[in-house]
C-alpha positions as a printed Julia matrix, in Angstrom:
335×3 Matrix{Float64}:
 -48.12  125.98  -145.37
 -47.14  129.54  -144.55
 -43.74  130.49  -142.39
 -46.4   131.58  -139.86
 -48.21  128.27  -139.3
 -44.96  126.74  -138.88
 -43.57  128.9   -136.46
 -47.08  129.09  -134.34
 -46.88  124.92  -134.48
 -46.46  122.74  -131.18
 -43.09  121.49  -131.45
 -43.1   119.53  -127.92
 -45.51  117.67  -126.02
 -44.92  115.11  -123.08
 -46.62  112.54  -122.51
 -45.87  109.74  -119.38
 -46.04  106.21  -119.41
 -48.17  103.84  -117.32
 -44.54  103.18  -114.89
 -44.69  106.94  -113.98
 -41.39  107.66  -116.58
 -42.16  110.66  -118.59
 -41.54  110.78  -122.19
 -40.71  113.93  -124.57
 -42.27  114.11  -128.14
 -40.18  116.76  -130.39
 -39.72  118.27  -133.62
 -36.02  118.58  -134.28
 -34.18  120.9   -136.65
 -34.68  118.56  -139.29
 -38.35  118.54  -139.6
 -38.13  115.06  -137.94
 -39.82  113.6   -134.76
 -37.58  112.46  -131.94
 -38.38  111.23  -128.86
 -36.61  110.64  -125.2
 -37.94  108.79  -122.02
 -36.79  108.49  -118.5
 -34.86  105.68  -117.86
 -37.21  105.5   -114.28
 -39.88  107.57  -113.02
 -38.27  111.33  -112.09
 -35.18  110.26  -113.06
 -31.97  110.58  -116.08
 -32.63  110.28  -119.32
 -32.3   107.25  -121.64
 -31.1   109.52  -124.88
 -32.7   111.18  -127.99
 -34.23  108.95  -130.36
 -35.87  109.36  -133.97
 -39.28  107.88  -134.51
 -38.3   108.2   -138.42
 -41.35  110.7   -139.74
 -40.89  114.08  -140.74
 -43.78  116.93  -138.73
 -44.57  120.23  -138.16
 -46.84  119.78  -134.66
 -46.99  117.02  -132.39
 -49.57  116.01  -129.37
 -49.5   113.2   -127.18
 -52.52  110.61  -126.05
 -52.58  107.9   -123.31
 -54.66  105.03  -124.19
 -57.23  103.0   -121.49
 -54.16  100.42  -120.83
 -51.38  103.07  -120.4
 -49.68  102.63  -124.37
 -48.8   106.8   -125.14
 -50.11  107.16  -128.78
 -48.13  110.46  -130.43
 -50.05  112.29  -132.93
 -48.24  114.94  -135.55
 -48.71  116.29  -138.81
 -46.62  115.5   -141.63
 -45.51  118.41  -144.17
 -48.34  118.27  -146.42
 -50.89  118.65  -143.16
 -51.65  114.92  -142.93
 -52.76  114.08  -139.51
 -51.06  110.69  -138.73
 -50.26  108.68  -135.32
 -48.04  106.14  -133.8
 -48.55  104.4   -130.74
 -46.7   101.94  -128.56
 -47.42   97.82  -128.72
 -47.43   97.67  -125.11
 -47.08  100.04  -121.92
 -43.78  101.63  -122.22
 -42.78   99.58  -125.53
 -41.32   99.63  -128.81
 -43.9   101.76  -131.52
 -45.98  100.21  -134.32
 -44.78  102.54  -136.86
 -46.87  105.59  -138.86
 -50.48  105.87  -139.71
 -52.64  107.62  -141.55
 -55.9   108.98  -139.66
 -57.2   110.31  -143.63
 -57.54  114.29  -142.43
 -55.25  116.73  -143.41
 -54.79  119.67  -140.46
 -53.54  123.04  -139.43
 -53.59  122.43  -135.65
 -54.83  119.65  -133.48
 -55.24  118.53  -129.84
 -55.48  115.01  -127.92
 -57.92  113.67  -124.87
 -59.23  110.98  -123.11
 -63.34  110.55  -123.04
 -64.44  109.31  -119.4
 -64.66  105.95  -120.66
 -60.34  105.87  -121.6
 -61.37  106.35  -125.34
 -58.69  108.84  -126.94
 -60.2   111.47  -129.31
 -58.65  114.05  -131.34
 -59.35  117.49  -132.5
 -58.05  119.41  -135.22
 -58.35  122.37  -136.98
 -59.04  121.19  -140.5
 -57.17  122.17  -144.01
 -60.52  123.17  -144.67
 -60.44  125.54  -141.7
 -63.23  123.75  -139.93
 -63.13  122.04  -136.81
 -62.84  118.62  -137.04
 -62.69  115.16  -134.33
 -62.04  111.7   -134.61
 -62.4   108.79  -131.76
 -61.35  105.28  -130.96
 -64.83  103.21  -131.2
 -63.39  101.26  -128.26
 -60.53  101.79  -125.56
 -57.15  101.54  -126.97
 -59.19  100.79  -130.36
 -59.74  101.68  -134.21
 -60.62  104.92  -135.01
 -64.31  105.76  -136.21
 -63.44  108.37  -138.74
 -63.91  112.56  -139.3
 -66.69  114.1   -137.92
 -67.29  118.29  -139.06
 -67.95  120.32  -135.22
 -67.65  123.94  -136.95
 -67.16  125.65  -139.75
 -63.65  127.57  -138.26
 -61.02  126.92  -136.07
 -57.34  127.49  -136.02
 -55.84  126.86  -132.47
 -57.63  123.82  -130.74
 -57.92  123.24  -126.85
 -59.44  120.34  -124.96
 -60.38  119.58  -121.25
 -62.45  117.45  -119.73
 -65.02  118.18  -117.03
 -65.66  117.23  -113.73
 -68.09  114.59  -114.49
 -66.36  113.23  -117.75
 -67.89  115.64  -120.81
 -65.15  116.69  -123.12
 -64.87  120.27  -123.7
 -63.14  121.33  -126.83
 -62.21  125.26  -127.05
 -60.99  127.11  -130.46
 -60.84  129.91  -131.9
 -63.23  130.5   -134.37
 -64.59  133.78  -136.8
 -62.68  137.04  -136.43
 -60.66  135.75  -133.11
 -63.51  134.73  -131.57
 -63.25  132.37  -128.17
 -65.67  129.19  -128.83
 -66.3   126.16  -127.1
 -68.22  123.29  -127.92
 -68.87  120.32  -125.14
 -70.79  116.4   -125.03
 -74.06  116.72  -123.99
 -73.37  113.33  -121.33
 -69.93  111.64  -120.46
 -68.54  109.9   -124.1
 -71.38  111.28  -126.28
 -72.71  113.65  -128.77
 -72.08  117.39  -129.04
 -73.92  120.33  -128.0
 -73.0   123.01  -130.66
 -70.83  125.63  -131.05
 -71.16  128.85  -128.16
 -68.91  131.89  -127.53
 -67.21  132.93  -124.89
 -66.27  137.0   -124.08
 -62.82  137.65  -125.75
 -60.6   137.41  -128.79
 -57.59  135.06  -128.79
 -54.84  133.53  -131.37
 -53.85  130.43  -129.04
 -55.62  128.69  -125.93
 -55.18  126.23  -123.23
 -57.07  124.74  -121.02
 -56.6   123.07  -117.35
 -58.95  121.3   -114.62
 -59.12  122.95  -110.61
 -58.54  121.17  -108.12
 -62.64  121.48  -108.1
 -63.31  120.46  -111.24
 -64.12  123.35  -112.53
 -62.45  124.14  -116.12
 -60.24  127.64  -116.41
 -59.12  128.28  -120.13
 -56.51  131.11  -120.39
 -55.92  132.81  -124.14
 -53.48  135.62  -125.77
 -55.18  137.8   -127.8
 -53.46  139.78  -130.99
 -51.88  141.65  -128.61
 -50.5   139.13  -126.38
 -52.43  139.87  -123.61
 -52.98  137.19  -121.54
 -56.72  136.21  -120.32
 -58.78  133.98  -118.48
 -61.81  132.68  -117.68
 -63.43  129.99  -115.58
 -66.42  127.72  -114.51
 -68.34  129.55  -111.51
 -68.96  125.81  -110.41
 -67.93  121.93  -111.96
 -69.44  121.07  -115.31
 -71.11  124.87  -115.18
 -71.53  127.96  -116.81
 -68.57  130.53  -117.23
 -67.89  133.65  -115.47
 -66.54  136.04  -118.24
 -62.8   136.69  -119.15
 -60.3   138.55  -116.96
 -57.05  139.92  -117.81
 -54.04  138.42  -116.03
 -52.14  141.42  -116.77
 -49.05  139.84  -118.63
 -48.13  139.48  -122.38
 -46.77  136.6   -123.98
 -46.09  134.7   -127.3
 -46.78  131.38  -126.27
 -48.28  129.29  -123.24
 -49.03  125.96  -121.68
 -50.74  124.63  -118.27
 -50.12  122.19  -115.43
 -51.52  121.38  -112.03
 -49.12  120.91  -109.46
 -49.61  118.18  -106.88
 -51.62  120.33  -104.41
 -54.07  121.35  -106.77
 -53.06  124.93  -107.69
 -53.14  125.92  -111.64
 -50.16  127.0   -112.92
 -49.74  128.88  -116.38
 -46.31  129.09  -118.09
 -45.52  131.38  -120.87
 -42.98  132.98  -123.13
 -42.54  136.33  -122.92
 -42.24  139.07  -125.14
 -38.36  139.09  -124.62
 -38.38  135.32  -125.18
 -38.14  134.43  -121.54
 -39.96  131.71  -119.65
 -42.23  132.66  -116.91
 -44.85  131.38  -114.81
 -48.14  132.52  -112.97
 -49.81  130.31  -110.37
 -53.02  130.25  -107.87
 -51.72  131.03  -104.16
 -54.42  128.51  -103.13
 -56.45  125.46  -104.77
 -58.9   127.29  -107.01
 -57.84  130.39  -105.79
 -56.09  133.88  -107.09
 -53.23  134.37  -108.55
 -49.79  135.11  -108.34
 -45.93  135.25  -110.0
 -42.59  135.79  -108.72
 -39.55  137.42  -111.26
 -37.9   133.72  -111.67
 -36.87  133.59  -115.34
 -37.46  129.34  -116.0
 -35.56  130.34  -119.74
 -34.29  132.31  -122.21
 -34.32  132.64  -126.32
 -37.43  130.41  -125.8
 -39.47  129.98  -129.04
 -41.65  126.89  -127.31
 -42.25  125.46  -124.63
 -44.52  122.47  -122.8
 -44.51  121.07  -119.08
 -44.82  117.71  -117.3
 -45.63  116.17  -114.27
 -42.67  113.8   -112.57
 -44.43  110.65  -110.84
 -43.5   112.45  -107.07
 -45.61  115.47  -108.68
 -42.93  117.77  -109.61
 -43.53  119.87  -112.61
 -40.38  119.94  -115.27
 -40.37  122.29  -118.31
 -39.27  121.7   -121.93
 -38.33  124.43  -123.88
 -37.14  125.36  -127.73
 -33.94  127.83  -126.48
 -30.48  128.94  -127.35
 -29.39  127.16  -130.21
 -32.19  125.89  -131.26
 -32.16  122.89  -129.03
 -34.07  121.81  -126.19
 -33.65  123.33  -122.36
 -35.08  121.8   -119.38
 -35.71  122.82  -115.91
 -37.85  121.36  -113.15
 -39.09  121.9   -109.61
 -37.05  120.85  -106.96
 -40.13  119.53  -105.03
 -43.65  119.43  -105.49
 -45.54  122.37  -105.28
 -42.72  124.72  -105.2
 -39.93  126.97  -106.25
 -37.35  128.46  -107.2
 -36.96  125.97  -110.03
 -33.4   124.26  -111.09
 -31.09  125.73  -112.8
 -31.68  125.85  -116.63
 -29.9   122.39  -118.17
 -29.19  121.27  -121.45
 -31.66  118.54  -122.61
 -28.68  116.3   -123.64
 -26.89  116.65  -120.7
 -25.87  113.65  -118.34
 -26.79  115.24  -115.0
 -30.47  115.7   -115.82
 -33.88  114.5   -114.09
């Protein structure tokens, strides 16, 4: 794989367990996946760990009966996964889910079936399902001819909605046609991007946000739940990488890098509503970055940063600001 796929590549993703504690999926220096939970819900942390497989990008699942499952892909572009033997628990050790991927991204179907989506070696896009909750896996199943970065969100009355970029930059979504079941087809969306996320209102209605080959940031959103889309909007910032949360009360809020490396963050003033930032800098030499939600609702960031090692910084209550000071991920005084 090129140097750019591997620097464009998720590197964290978070995941929490059934008892509220959240749990940190990451890609260390070595090429290997590590992992390191709360030792209870918003609180310290139990230590780094190494799950023992080598991976370039890494998403995180939560079965029907709380077990995370991690998903990554090894350095040939297998797609494998690992998942815990019981809420919280020890892992079963590295699979094969026969796929070999560029990108990929990890949901729940209404019913608590996980399902994953990946941007194929093929460059297609590509998903594959659990035939029950917390079950086996059905197989591959082709949803486009091109993808490279993968998005997924569910909608206010279950449907999956997978967004990717497809032909020439171009933003595409796909969605189920009823809660758990077959696909619609493949439909564009105004704009251009080279990454995406996605997020849920405190409506229901879904809001993807892009960067474009310029790193300006866009977004557009449902005019009502499980409806049509009213056409992209710039948010008037640039950055080089981004992720979503929703904070307690209901209000979006988009983080990004930067094009001086330093974490920022956008939110909506109200539920559903417009939007707005302060000049809070969350981090700093940031190369990636992904956020969580504590069980009392507060939102805590992860973050590649100086060194190469992993930064973390979190709200000091729900819903609000300004956020901790920036701490070392192996430090003692952290949660």
């Amino acid at each position: 794989m090129s140097s750019q796929r591997v620097q464009s590549a998720k590197r964290i993703a978070i995941g929490r367990n059934r008892d509220g504690r959240l749990e940190v999926f990451h890609i260390g220096r070595d090429g290997m996946l590590r992992h390191n939970w709360q030792s209870r819900p918003n609180g310290l942390w139990e230590g780094e760990s190494a799950l023992g497989h080598a991976a370039l990008e890494v998403g995180c699942g939560v079965n029907a009966d709380g077990r995370l499952e991690a998903f990554w892909l090894a350095p040939d572009g297998a797609l494998m996964h690992d998942w815990q033997l019981a809420p919280g628990g020890a892992w079963s050790g590295a699979e094969a889910l026969g796929a070999r991927a560029t990108a990929l991204a990890v949901s729940s179907n209404a019913d608590g079936r996980l399902e994953v989506f990946y941007a194929g070696a093929d460059g297609a896009l590509h998903h594959d399902w659990q035939l029950t909750p917390n079950g086996d896996w059905n197989g591959a199943e082709k949803l486009a001819e091109r993808a490279s970065a993968v998005a997924v969100g569910r909608n206010a009355d279950g449907r999956l909605e997978v967004f990717y970029v497809g032909d020439d930059g171009a933003v595409m979504h796909d969605w189920q046609v009823e809660a758990n079941g077959d696909w619609h087809g493949p439909e564009a969306l105004r704009g251009k991007a080279r990454e995406i996320v996605v997020g849920s209102n405190a409506d229901g209605r879904l809001e993807a946000f892009w960067r474009d080959a310029m790193d300006t940031v866009w977004h557009d959103w449902q005019t009502t739940p499980n409806g049509d889309w009213h056409g992209h909007e710039s948010l008037g910032v640039r950055a080089r990488r981004l992720d979503l949360a929703r904070n307690r009360d209901g209000r979006l809020e988009l983080f990004f890098i930067d094009v001086d490396a330093q974490v920022r963050n956008l939110w909506q003033v109200t539920p559903n509503g417009d939007w707005d930032t302060e000049e809070e800098v969350l981090g700093d030499a940031a190369t990636d970055l992904a956020i969580g939600q504590n069980q009392d609702g507060r939102l805590e960031l992860f973050y590649w940063g100086r060194g190469d090692e992993i930064w973390h910084n979190w709200q000091p209550r729900p819903n609000a600001g300004p956020w901790n000071p920036i701490v070392h991920y192996g430090a003692p005084d952290v949660g």
